[in-house]
Amino acid sequence: MPAVDATPDGEGGLQARRREAVLRAFFDSQGRLTTIPARHAKRLVVLDQLVQRFEPGERYSEFEVNNRLRPAHDDVAALRRYLVDEGFLSREGGVYWRSGGSVAD
């Protein structure tokens, strides 16, 4: 007998619920990041949320990147570094652009 998925909306729905749980755990009601997750998998979820502030194909100065990240968290240098290191943003010559992350609906 084949295995039956116990969730009514399948694996995609389970992943979406886990993602929402991580976002609720790390962002407050005003959309500020309360802490940067130590666990890599959770940090990737948070970074994917943050990269939604950047439009694919657009170029940003470091100043502009900082201004887009600051409403979420004061340590913009750490967020920039994580976004670049994990491939969500790319950087060359002080110019940043979105190079990863999910596409928002």
Short mmCIF file of N, CA and C in Angstrom, two decimals:
data_model
loop_
_atom_site.label_atom_id
_atom_site.label_comp_id
_atom_site.label_asym_id
_atom_site.label_seq_id
_atom_site.Cartn_x
_atom_site.Cartn_y
_atom_site.Cartn_z
N MET A 1 0.83 -1.16 0.00
CA MET A 1 0.00 0.00 0.00
C MET A 1 0.89 1.24 0.00
N PRO A 2 0.64 2.24 -0.87
CA PRO A 2 1.49 3.44 -0.93
C PRO A 2 1.31 4.30 0.31
N ALA A 3 2.38 5.03 0.64
CA ALA A 3 2.32 5.94 1.78
C ALA A 3 1.34 7.07 1.49
N VAL A 4 0.64 7.49 2.51
CA VAL A 4 -0.33 8.57 2.38
C VAL A 4 0.20 9.78 3.10
N ASP A 5 0.15 10.92 2.44
CA ASP A 5 0.56 12.17 3.06
C ASP A 5 -0.50 12.58 4.07
N ALA A 6 -0.09 12.72 5.33
CA ALA A 6 -1.06 13.03 6.39
C ALA A 6 -1.50 14.48 6.38
N THR A 7 -0.77 15.35 5.68
CA THR A 7 -1.17 16.75 5.65
C THR A 7 -2.08 16.98 4.46
N PRO A 8 -3.17 17.70 4.65
CA PRO A 8 -4.12 17.89 3.56
C PRO A 8 -3.55 18.69 2.41
N ASP A 9 -2.56 19.53 2.64
CA ASP A 9 -2.03 20.34 1.56
C ASP A 9 -0.64 19.88 1.12
N GLY A 10 -0.21 18.70 1.52
CA GLY A 10 1.04 18.13 1.06
C GLY A 10 2.27 18.77 1.67
N GLU A 11 3.42 18.39 1.15
CA GLU A 11 4.71 18.85 1.65
C GLU A 11 4.88 20.36 1.50
N GLY A 12 4.37 20.93 0.41
CA GLY A 12 4.48 22.38 0.22
C GLY A 12 3.79 23.14 1.33
N GLY A 13 2.63 22.66 1.75
CA GLY A 13 1.91 23.32 2.84
C GLY A 13 2.64 23.21 4.15
N LEU A 14 3.27 22.07 4.39
CA LEU A 14 4.05 21.87 5.62
C LEU A 14 5.24 22.83 5.63
N GLN A 15 5.93 22.95 4.50
CA GLN A 15 7.06 23.87 4.43
C GLN A 15 6.61 25.31 4.64
N ALA A 16 5.47 25.68 4.07
CA ALA A 16 4.95 27.04 4.24
C ALA A 16 4.63 27.30 5.71
N ARG A 17 4.05 26.33 6.40
CA ARG A 17 3.74 26.50 7.82
C ARG A 17 5.01 26.63 8.65
N ARG A 18 6.03 25.84 8.33
CA ARG A 18 7.31 25.95 9.05
C ARG A 18 7.94 27.31 8.82
N ARG A 19 7.89 27.78 7.57
CA ARG A 19 8.45 29.10 7.23
C ARG A 19 7.73 30.18 8.04
N GLU A 20 6.40 30.13 8.07
CA GLU A 20 5.63 31.12 8.82
C GLU A 20 5.95 31.06 10.31
N ALA A 21 6.17 29.88 10.84
CA ALA A 21 6.51 29.73 12.25
C ALA A 21 7.86 30.39 12.55
N VAL A 22 8.82 30.21 11.67
CA VAL A 22 10.14 30.83 11.85
C VAL A 22 10.00 32.35 11.79
N LEU A 23 9.25 32.85 10.82
CA LEU A 23 9.08 34.30 10.69
C LEU A 23 8.39 34.89 11.92
N ARG A 24 7.38 34.21 12.43
CA ARG A 24 6.70 34.68 13.65
C ARG A 24 7.66 34.68 14.85
N ALA A 25 8.56 33.70 14.90
CA ALA A 25 9.48 33.58 16.03
C ALA A 25 10.55 34.68 16.01
N PHE A 26 10.91 35.18 14.83
CA PHE A 26 12.04 36.10 14.75
C PHE A 26 11.68 37.53 14.37
N PHE A 27 10.46 37.78 13.93
CA PHE A 27 10.02 39.14 13.61
C PHE A 27 8.90 39.54 14.57
N ASP A 28 8.95 40.79 15.03
CA ASP A 28 7.87 41.26 15.91
C ASP A 28 6.69 41.75 15.06
N SER A 29 5.67 42.25 15.70
CA SER A 29 4.45 42.65 15.00
C SER A 29 4.66 43.87 14.09
N GLN A 30 5.74 44.62 14.30
CA GLN A 30 6.06 45.75 13.43
C GLN A 30 6.99 45.37 12.29
N GLY A 31 7.33 44.10 12.19
CA GLY A 31 8.21 43.64 11.12
C GLY A 31 9.69 43.79 11.40
N ARG A 32 10.03 44.05 12.67
CA ARG A 32 11.45 44.14 13.04
C ARG A 32 11.97 42.77 13.47
N LEU A 33 13.17 42.51 13.04
CA LEU A 33 13.85 41.27 13.41
C LEU A 33 14.31 41.39 14.85
N THR A 34 13.81 40.50 15.71
CA THR A 34 14.15 40.59 17.13
C THR A 34 15.55 40.07 17.40
N THR A 35 15.98 39.08 16.65
CA THR A 35 17.33 38.54 16.74
C THR A 35 17.65 37.81 15.44
N ILE A 36 18.92 37.76 15.11
CA ILE A 36 19.35 37.02 13.92
C ILE A 36 19.51 35.56 14.32
N PRO A 37 18.81 34.65 13.66
CA PRO A 37 18.86 33.24 14.07
C PRO A 37 20.28 32.67 14.00
N ALA A 38 20.62 31.88 14.99
CA ALA A 38 21.91 31.20 15.01
C ALA A 38 21.88 29.96 14.11
N ARG A 39 20.75 29.27 14.09
CA ARG A 39 20.64 28.06 13.27
C ARG A 39 20.55 28.44 11.80
N HIS A 40 21.38 27.79 11.01
CA HIS A 40 21.51 28.11 9.59
C HIS A 40 20.19 28.03 8.85
N ALA A 41 19.42 26.97 9.04
CA ALA A 41 18.16 26.79 8.30
C ALA A 41 17.18 27.92 8.62
N LYS A 42 17.11 28.31 9.87
CA LYS A 42 16.20 29.40 10.26
C LYS A 42 16.72 30.74 9.73
N ARG A 43 18.04 30.93 9.76
CA ARG A 43 18.62 32.16 9.23
C ARG A 43 18.32 32.30 7.73
N LEU A 44 18.33 31.19 6.99
CA LEU A 44 18.00 31.25 5.56
C LEU A 44 16.57 31.71 5.33
N VAL A 45 15.65 31.26 6.17
CA VAL A 45 14.25 31.69 6.06
C VAL A 45 14.16 33.20 6.29
N VAL A 46 14.85 33.69 7.31
CA VAL A 46 14.83 35.12 7.64
C VAL A 46 15.48 35.92 6.51
N LEU A 47 16.59 35.45 5.98
CA LEU A 47 17.27 36.16 4.90
C LEU A 47 16.41 36.20 3.64
N ASP A 48 15.70 35.12 3.37
CA ASP A 48 14.80 35.11 2.22
C ASP A 48 13.71 36.16 2.39
N GLN A 49 13.22 36.33 3.60
CA GLN A 49 12.22 37.36 3.87
C GLN A 49 12.82 38.75 3.66
N LEU A 50 14.03 38.96 4.14
CA LEU A 50 14.67 40.27 4.02
C LEU A 50 15.00 40.63 2.57
N VAL A 51 15.38 39.66 1.77
CA VAL A 51 15.77 39.96 0.39
C VAL A 51 14.57 40.39 -0.45
N GLN A 52 13.36 40.16 0.04
CA GLN A 52 12.16 40.61 -0.67
C GLN A 52 12.11 42.14 -0.75
N ARG A 53 12.92 42.82 0.04
CA ARG A 53 12.99 44.29 0.01
C ARG A 53 13.75 44.81 -1.21
N PHE A 54 14.35 43.90 -1.98
CA PHE A 54 15.17 44.27 -3.12
C PHE A 54 14.56 43.73 -4.41
N GLU A 55 14.51 44.57 -5.43
CA GLU A 55 13.93 44.17 -6.71
C GLU A 55 14.98 43.48 -7.57
N PRO A 56 14.65 42.34 -8.16
CA PRO A 56 15.58 41.71 -9.09
C PRO A 56 15.89 42.67 -10.25
N GLY A 57 17.15 42.71 -10.64
CA GLY A 57 17.56 43.56 -11.76
C GLY A 57 17.95 44.97 -11.37
N GLU A 58 17.62 45.39 -10.15
CA GLU A 58 17.98 46.73 -9.68
C GLU A 58 19.37 46.70 -9.04
N ARG A 59 20.07 47.81 -9.12
CA ARG A 59 21.38 47.97 -8.49
C ARG A 59 21.23 48.92 -7.31
N TYR A 60 21.96 48.63 -6.22
CA TYR A 60 21.84 49.41 -4.99
C TYR A 60 23.22 49.76 -4.46
N SER A 61 23.39 50.98 -4.00
CA SER A 61 24.60 51.36 -3.29
C SER A 61 24.54 50.75 -1.88
N GLU A 62 25.67 50.74 -1.20
CA GLU A 62 25.68 50.25 0.17
C GLU A 62 24.74 51.09 1.05
N PHE A 63 24.71 52.37 0.81
CA PHE A 63 23.81 53.27 1.54
C PHE A 63 22.36 52.85 1.34
N GLU A 64 21.97 52.56 0.10
CA GLU A 64 20.60 52.14 -0.18
C GLU A 64 20.28 50.79 0.45
N VAL A 65 21.24 49.87 0.41
CA VAL A 65 21.03 48.56 1.05
C VAL A 65 20.80 48.77 2.55
N ASN A 66 21.64 49.58 3.17
CA ASN A 66 21.49 49.85 4.60
C ASN A 66 20.12 50.44 4.91
N ASN A 67 19.68 51.38 4.08
CA ASN A 67 18.38 52.02 4.31
C ASN A 67 17.22 51.04 4.17
N ARG A 68 17.36 50.03 3.32
CA ARG A 68 16.30 49.03 3.17
C ARG A 68 16.31 48.02 4.31
N LEU A 69 17.48 47.77 4.90
CA LEU A 69 17.60 46.79 5.97
C LEU A 69 17.37 47.38 7.36
N ARG A 70 17.69 48.65 7.54
CA ARG A 70 17.62 49.26 8.87
C ARG A 70 16.24 49.17 9.52
N PRO A 71 15.14 49.31 8.77
CA PRO A 71 13.83 49.16 9.42
C PRO A 71 13.62 47.78 10.05
N ALA A 72 14.38 46.79 9.58
CA ALA A 72 14.23 45.44 10.12
C ALA A 72 15.16 45.17 11.30
N HIS A 73 16.36 45.78 11.28
CA HIS A 73 17.33 45.48 12.34
C HIS A 73 18.45 46.51 12.28
N ASP A 74 18.99 46.90 13.42
CA ASP A 74 20.03 47.92 13.46
C ASP A 74 21.38 47.44 12.96
N ASP A 75 21.66 46.14 13.06
CA ASP A 75 22.97 45.62 12.62
C ASP A 75 22.94 45.33 11.12
N VAL A 76 22.90 46.42 10.33
CA VAL A 76 22.79 46.26 8.88
C VAL A 76 24.05 45.62 8.29
N ALA A 77 25.21 45.84 8.91
CA ALA A 77 26.45 45.24 8.40
C ALA A 77 26.37 43.71 8.46
N ALA A 78 25.87 43.18 9.56
CA ALA A 78 25.74 41.72 9.68
C ALA A 78 24.73 41.20 8.68
N LEU A 79 23.60 41.89 8.53
CA LEU A 79 22.59 41.43 7.57
C LEU A 79 23.13 41.46 6.15
N ARG A 80 23.83 42.54 5.79
CA ARG A 80 24.44 42.62 4.45
C ARG A 80 25.39 41.45 4.22
N ARG A 81 26.24 41.20 5.20
CA ARG A 81 27.23 40.13 5.09
C ARG A 81 26.54 38.78 4.92
N TYR A 82 25.53 38.50 5.74
CA TYR A 82 24.80 37.24 5.60
C TYR A 82 24.12 37.13 4.24
N LEU A 83 23.49 38.22 3.79
CA LEU A 83 22.80 38.18 2.50
C LEU A 83 23.77 37.90 1.36
N VAL A 84 24.96 38.49 1.42
CA VAL A 84 25.97 38.25 0.38
C VAL A 84 26.55 36.84 0.52
N ASP A 85 26.95 36.47 1.73
CA ASP A 85 27.57 35.16 1.95
C ASP A 85 26.66 34.00 1.55
N GLU A 86 25.35 34.17 1.73
CA GLU A 86 24.40 33.10 1.42
C GLU A 86 23.85 33.19 -0.01
N GLY A 87 24.33 34.16 -0.80
CA GLY A 87 23.95 34.25 -2.20
C GLY A 87 22.62 34.94 -2.48
N PHE A 88 22.06 35.62 -1.49
CA PHE A 88 20.82 36.36 -1.71
C PHE A 88 21.09 37.68 -2.42
N LEU A 89 22.21 38.32 -2.07
CA LEU A 89 22.68 39.52 -2.74
C LEU A 89 24.09 39.26 -3.26
N SER A 90 24.42 39.92 -4.37
CA SER A 90 25.79 39.91 -4.88
C SER A 90 26.34 41.32 -4.76
N ARG A 91 27.68 41.41 -4.75
CA ARG A 91 28.32 42.71 -4.56
C ARG A 91 29.56 42.79 -5.44
N GLU A 92 29.73 43.94 -6.04
CA GLU A 92 30.95 44.21 -6.80
C GLU A 92 31.17 45.71 -6.85
N GLY A 93 32.35 46.15 -6.46
CA GLY A 93 32.68 47.57 -6.51
C GLY A 93 31.73 48.46 -5.72
N GLY A 94 31.24 47.98 -4.59
CA GLY A 94 30.35 48.77 -3.76
C GLY A 94 28.91 48.83 -4.26
N VAL A 95 28.60 48.03 -5.29
CA VAL A 95 27.25 47.97 -5.83
C VAL A 95 26.68 46.59 -5.52
N TYR A 96 25.43 46.57 -5.06
CA TYR A 96 24.75 45.33 -4.69
C TYR A 96 23.57 45.10 -5.62
N TRP A 97 23.24 43.83 -5.82
CA TRP A 97 22.03 43.47 -6.55
C TRP A 97 21.52 42.13 -6.03
N ARG A 98 20.23 41.94 -6.20
CA ARG A 98 19.60 40.70 -5.75
C ARG A 98 19.99 39.57 -6.69
N SER A 99 20.47 38.49 -6.10
CA SER A 99 20.91 37.35 -6.90
C SER A 99 20.28 36.04 -6.43
N GLY A 100 19.38 36.09 -5.46
CA GLY A 100 18.76 34.88 -4.96
C GLY A 100 17.48 35.19 -4.21
N GLY A 101 16.97 34.16 -3.59
CA GLY A 101 15.75 34.30 -2.82
C GLY A 101 14.53 33.86 -3.61
N SER A 102 13.47 33.63 -2.89
CA SER A 102 12.23 33.22 -3.54
C SER A 102 11.56 34.41 -4.19
N VAL A 103 10.66 34.12 -5.09
CA VAL A 103 9.89 35.17 -5.75
C VAL A 103 8.57 35.30 -5.00
N ALA A 104 8.30 36.50 -4.50
CA ALA A 104 7.06 36.73 -3.75
C ALA A 104 5.87 36.63 -4.68
N ASP A 105 4.75 36.12 -4.13
CA ASP A 105 3.53 35.99 -4.93
C ASP A 105 2.93 37.32 -5.26
#
